[in-house]
C-alpha atoms as a printed R data frame, in Angstrom:
    type eleno elety resid chain resno      x      y       z
1   ATOM     1    CA   UNK     A     1  0.033 -0.009   0.064
2   ATOM     2    CA   UNK     A     2  1.440  3.372  -1.003
3   ATOM     3    CA   UNK     A     3  1.546  6.278   1.443
4   ATOM     4    CA   UNK     A     4  0.500  9.853   1.509
5   ATOM     5    CA   UNK     A     5  2.546 12.516   0.151
6   ATOM     6    CA   UNK     A     6  1.962 15.954   1.912
7   ATOM     7    CA   UNK     A     7  2.887 19.102  -0.039
8   ATOM     8    CA   UNK     A     8  3.520 21.326   3.178
9   ATOM     9    CA   UNK     A     9  4.323 25.233   2.745
10  ATOM    10    CA   UNK     A    10  6.829 26.036   5.358
11  ATOM    11    CA   UNK     A    11  5.786 29.751   5.329
12  ATOM    12    CA   UNK     A    12  8.253 32.681   4.794
13  ATOM    13    CA   UNK     A    13 10.705 31.889   7.529
14  ATOM    14    CA   UNK     A    14  9.384 32.827  10.881
15  ATOM    15    CA   UNK     A    15  8.301 29.558  12.415
16  ATOM    16    CA   UNK     A    16  5.555 31.164  14.120
17  ATOM    17    CA   UNK     A    17  3.872 31.505  10.613
18  ATOM    18    CA   UNK     A    18  3.982 27.868  10.056
19  ATOM    19    CA   UNK     A    19  0.512 26.393  10.097
20  ATOM    20    CA   UNK     A    20 -0.563 24.229  12.740
21  ATOM    21    CA   UNK     A    21 -1.444 21.120  10.351
22  ATOM    22    CA   UNK     A    22  2.060 21.534   8.941
23  ATOM    23    CA   UNK     A    23  3.845 21.421  12.010
24  ATOM    24    CA   UNK     A    24  1.960 18.139  12.958
25  ATOM    25    CA   UNK     A    25  2.948 16.554   9.653
26  ATOM    26    CA   UNK     A    26  6.407 17.445  10.267
27  ATOM    27    CA   UNK     A    27  6.268 15.803  13.712
28  ATOM    28    CA   UNK     A    28  4.805 12.519  12.270
29  ATOM    29    CA   UNK     A    29  6.865 12.449   8.968
30  ATOM    30    CA   UNK     A    30  8.740  9.302   8.197
31  ATOM    31    CA   UNK     A    31 10.639 11.245   5.408
32  ATOM    32    CA   UNK     A    32 10.812 15.072   4.893
33  ATOM    33    CA   UNK     A    33 12.174 16.406   1.347
34  ATOM    34    CA   UNK     A    34 12.759 19.659   1.775
35  ATOM    35    CA   UNK     A    35 13.623 22.852  -0.183
36  ATOM    36    CA   UNK     A    36 16.232 25.765   0.351
37  ATOM    37    CA   UNK     A    37 14.896 28.893   2.179
38  ATOM    38    CA   UNK     A    38 13.427 26.623   4.620
39  ATOM    39    CA   UNK     A    39 14.317 28.304   8.005
40  ATOM    40    CA   UNK     A    40 16.275 26.111  10.627
41  ATOM    41    CA   UNK     A    41 13.667 26.554  13.454
42  ATOM    42    CA   UNK     A    42 11.176 24.878  11.173
43  ATOM    43    CA   UNK     A    43 13.872 22.235  10.329
44  ATOM    44    CA   UNK     A    44 13.965 21.536  14.031
45  ATOM    45    CA   UNK     A    45 10.649 20.592  14.242
46  ATOM    46    CA   UNK     A    46 10.771 17.571  12.040
47  ATOM    47    CA   UNK     A    47 10.641 14.193  13.861
48  ATOM    48    CA   UNK     A    48 14.124 13.264  14.948
49  ATOM    49    CA   UNK     A    49 13.641  9.744  13.702
50  ATOM    50    CA   UNK     A    50 12.509 10.810   9.928
51  ATOM    51    CA   UNK     A    51 14.907 10.653   6.998
52  ATOM    52    CA   UNK     A    52 15.805 13.932   5.482
53  ATOM    53    CA   UNK     A    53 16.694 14.810   1.811
54  ATOM    54    CA   UNK     A    54 17.401 18.159   0.796
55  ATOM    55    CA   UNK     A    55 16.591 19.090  -2.830
56  ATOM    56    CA   UNK     A    56 17.008 22.746  -2.698
57  ATOM    57    CA   UNK     A    57 17.483 24.973  -5.834
58  ATOM    58    CA   UNK     A    58 19.234 28.446  -6.340
59  ATOM    59    CA   UNK     A    59 19.593 30.395  -9.455
60  ATOM    60    CA   UNK     A    60 21.947 28.468 -11.682
61  ATOM    61    CA   UNK     A    61 22.364 25.587  -9.539
62  ATOM    62    CA   UNK     A    62 19.920 22.594  -8.684
63  ATOM    63    CA   UNK     A    63 20.594 19.804  -6.338
64  ATOM    64    CA   UNK     A    64 18.141 17.804  -8.366
65  ATOM    65    CA   UNK     A    65 16.168 18.320 -11.455
66  ATOM    66    CA   UNK     A    66 12.212 18.699 -10.969
67  ATOM    67    CA   UNK     A    67 11.678 15.488 -12.814
68  ATOM    68    CA   UNK     A    68 14.083 13.681 -10.347
69  ATOM    69    CA   UNK     A    69 12.286 15.316  -7.499
70  ATOM    70    CA   UNK     A    70  9.059 14.154  -8.494
71  ATOM    71    CA   UNK     A    71 10.358 10.576  -9.069
72  ATOM    72    CA   UNK     A    72 12.012 10.697  -5.484
73  ATOM    73    CA   UNK     A    73  8.754 11.610  -4.215
74  ATOM    74    CA   UNK     A    74  6.947  8.681  -5.799
75  ATOM    75    CA   UNK     A    75  9.680  6.269  -4.679
76  ATOM    76    CA   UNK     A    76  9.577  7.394  -1.031
77  ATOM    77    CA   UNK     A    77  5.509  7.078  -1.265
78  ATOM    78    CA   UNK     A    78  6.072  3.318  -1.800
79  ATOM    79    CA   UNK     A    79  8.105  3.048   1.102
80  ATOM    80    CA   UNK     A    80  6.719  5.427   3.670
81  ATOM    81    CA   UNK     A    81  3.103  6.070   4.946
82  ATOM    82    CA   UNK     A    82  3.793  9.669   5.622
83  ATOM    83    CA   UNK     A    83  6.060 11.648   3.302
84  ATOM    84    CA   UNK     A    84  6.219 15.443   3.737
85  ATOM    85    CA   UNK     A    85  7.575 17.423   0.660
86  ATOM    86    CA   UNK     A    86  8.449 20.842   2.486
87  ATOM    87    CA   UNK     A    87  8.489 23.911   0.395
88  ATOM    88    CA   UNK     A    88  9.262 27.566   1.306
89  ATOM    89    CA   UNK     A    89  6.242 29.935   1.101
90  ATOM    90    CA   UNK     A    90  3.247 28.378  -0.399
91  ATOM    91    CA   UNK     A    91  3.656 25.151  -2.407
92  ATOM    92    CA   UNK     A    92  1.357 26.741  -5.252
93  ATOM    93    CA   UNK     A    93  2.888 30.331  -5.493
94  ATOM    94    CA   UNK     A    94  5.753 30.115  -7.684
95  ATOM    95    CA   UNK     A    95  6.987 26.767  -5.836
96  ATOM    96    CA   UNK     A    96  6.337 24.099  -8.575
97  ATOM    97    CA   UNK     A    97  3.917 22.384  -6.416
98  ATOM    98    CA   UNK     A    98  1.413 22.009  -9.322
99  ATOM    99    CA   UNK     A    99  3.632 20.095 -11.379
100 ATOM   100    CA   UNK     A   100  4.539 17.889  -8.360
101 ATOM   101    CA   UNK     A   101  1.047 17.248  -7.623
102 ATOM   102    CA   UNK     A   102  0.397 16.416 -11.411
103 ATOM   103    CA   UNK     A   103  3.063 14.066 -11.375
104 ATOM   104    CA   UNK     A   104  2.041 12.179  -8.160
105 ATOM   105    CA   UNK     A   105 -1.381 11.669  -9.319
106 ATOM   106    CA   UNK     A   106 -0.262 10.673 -12.596
107 ATOM   107    CA   UNK     A   107  1.939  7.669 -10.811
108 ATOM   108    CA   UNK     A   108 -1.409  6.849  -8.421
109 ATOM   109    CA   UNK     A   109  0.169  8.469  -5.489
110 ATOM   110    CA   UNK     A   110 -2.279  9.955  -2.907
111 ATOM   111    CA   UNK     A   111 -1.081 13.561  -2.374
112 ATOM   112    CA   UNK     A   112 -2.440 16.382   0.126
113 ATOM   113    CA   UNK     A   113 -1.572 20.176  -0.083
114 ATOM   114    CA   UNK     A   114 -1.195 21.848   3.105
115 ATOM   115    CA   UNK     A   115 -0.958 25.875   2.287
116 ATOM   116    CA   UNK     A   116  1.602 27.882   3.413
117 ATOM   117    CA   UNK     A   117  1.819 31.823   3.926
118 ATOM   118    CA   UNK     A   118  3.663 33.154   0.825
119 ATOM   119    CA   UNK     A   119  6.757 35.519   1.489
120 ATOM   120    CA   UNK     A   120  4.850 38.319  -0.271
121 ATOM   121    CA   UNK     A   121  1.991 38.256   2.057
122 ATOM   122    CA   UNK     A   122  3.805 38.309   5.246
123 ATOM   123    CA   UNK     A   123  5.797 41.523   4.995
124 ATOM   124    CA   UNK     A   124  3.357 43.679   6.775
125 ATOM   125    CA   UNK     A   125  2.377 45.708   3.789
126 ATOM   126    CA   UNK     A   126 -1.270 46.602   3.242
127 ATOM   127    CA   UNK     A   127 -1.146 45.206  -0.270
128 ATOM   128    CA   UNK     A   128 -4.637 46.476  -0.782
129 ATOM   129    CA   UNK     A   129 -5.874 49.671   0.733
130 ATOM   130    CA   UNK     A   130 -9.197 51.573   0.144
131 ATOM   131    CA   UNK     A   131 -7.315 54.837  -0.640
132 ATOM   132    CA   UNK     A   132 -4.662 53.680  -2.696
133 ATOM   133    CA   UNK     A   133 -4.613 49.885  -3.784
134 ATOM   134    CA   UNK     A   134 -7.756 48.225  -5.290
135 ATOM   135    CA   UNK     A   135 -5.477 45.380  -6.989
136 ATOM   136    CA   UNK     A   136 -2.367 43.432  -6.138
137 ATOM   137    CA   UNK     A   137 -0.265 41.284  -8.517
138 ATOM   138    CA   UNK     A   138  2.059 38.695  -7.254
139 ATOM   139    CA   UNK     A   139  4.444 37.972 -10.377
140 ATOM   140    CA   UNK     A   140  7.889 36.177 -10.997
141 ATOM   141    CA   UNK     A   141 11.018 38.022 -12.232
142 ATOM   142    CA   UNK     A   142 12.310 34.599 -12.901
143 ATOM   143    CA   UNK     A   143 10.778 32.494 -15.644
144 ATOM   144    CA   UNK     A   144 11.608 29.032 -16.573
145 ATOM   145    CA   UNK     A   145 14.542 28.910 -18.684
146 ATOM   146    CA   UNK     A   146 12.771 26.718 -21.366
147 ATOM   147    CA   UNK     A   147 10.761 29.667 -22.437
148 ATOM   148    CA   UNK     A   148 11.281 31.079 -25.586
149 ATOM   149    CA   UNK     A   149 10.199 34.384 -24.488
150 ATOM   150    CA   UNK     A   150  8.951 36.167 -21.186
151 ATOM   151    CA   UNK     A   151  5.152 35.771 -20.554
152 ATOM   152    CA   UNK     A   152  5.320 38.527 -18.107
153 ATOM   153    CA   UNK     A   153  4.261 41.812 -19.928
154 ATOM   154    CA   UNK     A   154  5.699 44.348 -17.635
155 ATOM   155    CA   UNK     A   155  4.749 47.229 -19.623
156 ATOM   156    CA   UNK     A   156  1.016 46.205 -19.376
157 ATOM   157    CA   UNK     A   157  1.435 45.579 -15.786
158 ATOM   158    CA   UNK     A   158  2.576 49.131 -14.995
159 ATOM   159    CA   UNK     A   159 -0.605 50.450 -15.627
160 ATOM   160    CA   UNK     A   160 -3.084 47.420 -14.657
161 ATOM   161    CA   UNK     A   161 -2.338 46.630 -11.082
162 ATOM   162    CA   UNK     A   162 -1.940 49.032  -8.147
163 ATOM   163    CA   UNK     A   163  0.508 47.097  -6.103
164 ATOM   164    CA   UNK     A   164  3.169 44.646  -7.442
165 ATOM   165    CA   UNK     A   165  4.871 42.013  -5.427
166 ATOM   166    CA   UNK     A   166  7.745 40.949  -7.450
167 ATOM   167    CA   UNK     A   167  9.335 37.324  -6.638
168 ATOM   168    CA   UNK     A   168 12.852 36.412  -7.822
169 ATOM   169    CA   UNK     A   169 13.223 39.589  -9.648
170 ATOM   170    CA   UNK     A   170 16.668 40.778  -8.282
171 ATOM   171    CA   UNK     A   171 18.986 39.664 -10.965
172 ATOM   172    CA   UNK     A   172 16.625 41.287 -13.454
173 ATOM   173    CA   UNK     A   173 15.525 44.469 -11.417
174 ATOM   174    CA   UNK     A   174 17.083 47.061 -13.709
175 ATOM   175    CA   UNK     A   175 15.354 45.527 -16.886
176 ATOM   176    CA   UNK     A   176 11.829 45.058 -14.947
177 ATOM   177    CA   UNK     A   177 11.905 48.932 -13.442
178 ATOM   178    CA   UNK     A   178 12.816 50.162 -16.870
179 ATOM   179    CA   UNK     A   179  9.744 48.212 -18.299
180 ATOM   180    CA   UNK     A   180  7.439 49.538 -15.679
181 ATOM   181    CA   UNK     A   181  8.504 52.967 -16.378
182 ATOM   182    CA   UNK     A   182  8.034 52.440 -20.195
183 ATOM   183    CA   UNK     A   183  4.532 51.175 -19.465
184 ATOM   184    CA   UNK     A   184  3.801 54.571 -17.938
185 ATOM   185    CA   UNK     A   185  4.676 53.894 -14.354
186 ATOM   186    CA   UNK     A   186  6.057 57.106 -12.845
187 ATOM   187    CA   UNK     A   187  9.784 56.890 -11.472
188 ATOM   188    CA   UNK     A   188  8.496 58.349  -8.335
189 ATOM   189    CA   UNK     A   189  6.551 55.408  -7.637
190 ATOM   190    CA   UNK     A   190  7.358 54.063  -4.056
191 ATOM   191    CA   UNK     A   191  9.284 50.785  -3.717
192 ATOM   192    CA   UNK     A   192 10.333 48.636  -0.972
193 ATOM   193    CA   UNK     A   193 13.061 45.711  -1.364
194 ATOM   194    CA   UNK     A   194 12.944 43.161   1.204
195 ATOM   195    CA   UNK     A   195 15.662 40.773   1.725
196 ATOM   196    CA   UNK     A   196 15.214 37.647   4.214
197 ATOM   197    CA   UNK     A   197 11.545 38.589   5.034
198 ATOM   198    CA   UNK     A   198 10.581 37.443   8.418
199 ATOM   199    CA   UNK     A   199 13.836 36.053   9.099
200 ATOM   200    CA   UNK     A   200 16.046 37.447  12.150
201 ATOM   201    CA   UNK     A   201 18.391 39.020   9.481
202 ATOM   202    CA   UNK     A   202 15.580 40.874   7.374
203 ATOM   203    CA   UNK     A   203 16.503 44.136   5.965
204 ATOM   204    CA   UNK     A   204 14.459 46.756   4.014
205 ATOM   205    CA   UNK     A   205 15.487 49.375   1.488
206 ATOM   206    CA   UNK     A   206 12.972 52.086   0.659
207 ATOM   207    CA   UNK     A   207 13.148 53.662  -2.765
208 ATOM   208    CA   UNK     A   208 11.440 54.736  -5.889
209 ATOM   209    CA   UNK     A   209 11.348 53.123  -9.386
210 ATOM   210    CA   UNK     A   210 13.879 55.704 -10.650
211 ATOM   211    CA   UNK     A   211 16.310 55.178  -7.554
212 ATOM   212    CA   UNK     A   212 15.980 51.689  -6.527
213 ATOM   213    CA   UNK     A   213 18.769 49.970  -8.724
214 ATOM   214    CA   UNK     A   214 21.427 52.282  -7.765
215 ATOM   215    CA   UNK     A   215 20.544 52.049  -4.041
216 ATOM   216    CA   UNK     A   216 20.408 48.124  -4.309
217 ATOM   217    CA   UNK     A   217 23.840 48.121  -5.681
218 ATOM   218    CA   UNK     A   218 25.014 50.618  -2.848
219 ATOM   219    CA   UNK     A   219 23.384 48.606  -0.105
220 ATOM   220    CA   UNK     A   220 24.740 45.299  -1.341
221 ATOM   221    CA   UNK     A   221 20.945 43.787  -1.453
222 ATOM   222    CA   UNK     A   222 20.891 40.560  -3.041
223 ATOM   223    CA   UNK     A   223 18.439 37.393  -3.434
224 ATOM   224    CA   UNK     A   224 16.835 36.205  -1.752
225 ATOM   225    CA   UNK     A   225 14.447 39.383  -1.825
226 ATOM   226    CA   UNK     A   226 11.005 40.538  -2.624
227 ATOM   227    CA   UNK     A   227 10.130 43.811  -4.414
228 ATOM   228    CA   UNK     A   228  7.139 45.581  -3.483
229 ATOM   229    CA   UNK     A   229  5.974 48.376  -5.918
230 ATOM   230    CA   UNK     A   230  3.268 51.003  -5.292
231 ATOM   231    CA   UNK     A   231  1.823 53.560  -3.158
232 ATOM   232    CA   UNK     A   232  1.137 50.690  -0.347
233 ATOM   233    CA   UNK     A   233  4.911 51.019   0.514
234 ATOM   234    CA   UNK     A   234  4.530 54.796   1.948
235 ATOM   235    CA   UNK     A   235  1.309 53.505   3.767
236 ATOM   236    CA   UNK     A   236  3.473 50.572   5.547
237 ATOM   237    CA   UNK     A   237  5.931 53.238   6.601
238 ATOM   238    CA   UNK     A   238  3.383 55.704   7.952
């Protein structure tokens, strides 16, 4: 009899933001297959007898290709009853959880998704605000390398959403900000870059679309970081 794979969202890093169901599953797990950016306090919650397997990815380096991760999940579900796939943030927000669920179901493996708080929702910004923001878009700045061209229309997003939360965009920030301004977003639009959000080493940089690239370079901000664009940045500062 095959076991069940639980895709558990670890949240943004702060262990207090992990769901109760996620914590319970970590304590019961027989094997945990986990990503990069899962914080050490959350890893410390794992059942001490559980097998741990790191399959993290960084830009330009993958410990295992995605197809092999899915195959590993299938294999472990054939050995164990409770398999936890621990993913930073939420499994279905830029976490490739949809691909893993599809692969598991195709292999006949029972799967359950336990949502997590996505990093962009945990930064303390009022992403919607009655006075300044009636719409918010979560968007990736790092698309699949096999795509022949970007599917994100940055110029269109410039005017179509009040608040933008950009994931994995640090390496392309100059191109993204330039495209947003070409699309009509003012260079004075408030921006905040949040590095290691909710972790003890969190840092924030406040800027505008026109100044953020120079300030990021001067301050040495690098990934992992999220970029929030819109008037809500000033509301959070107030």
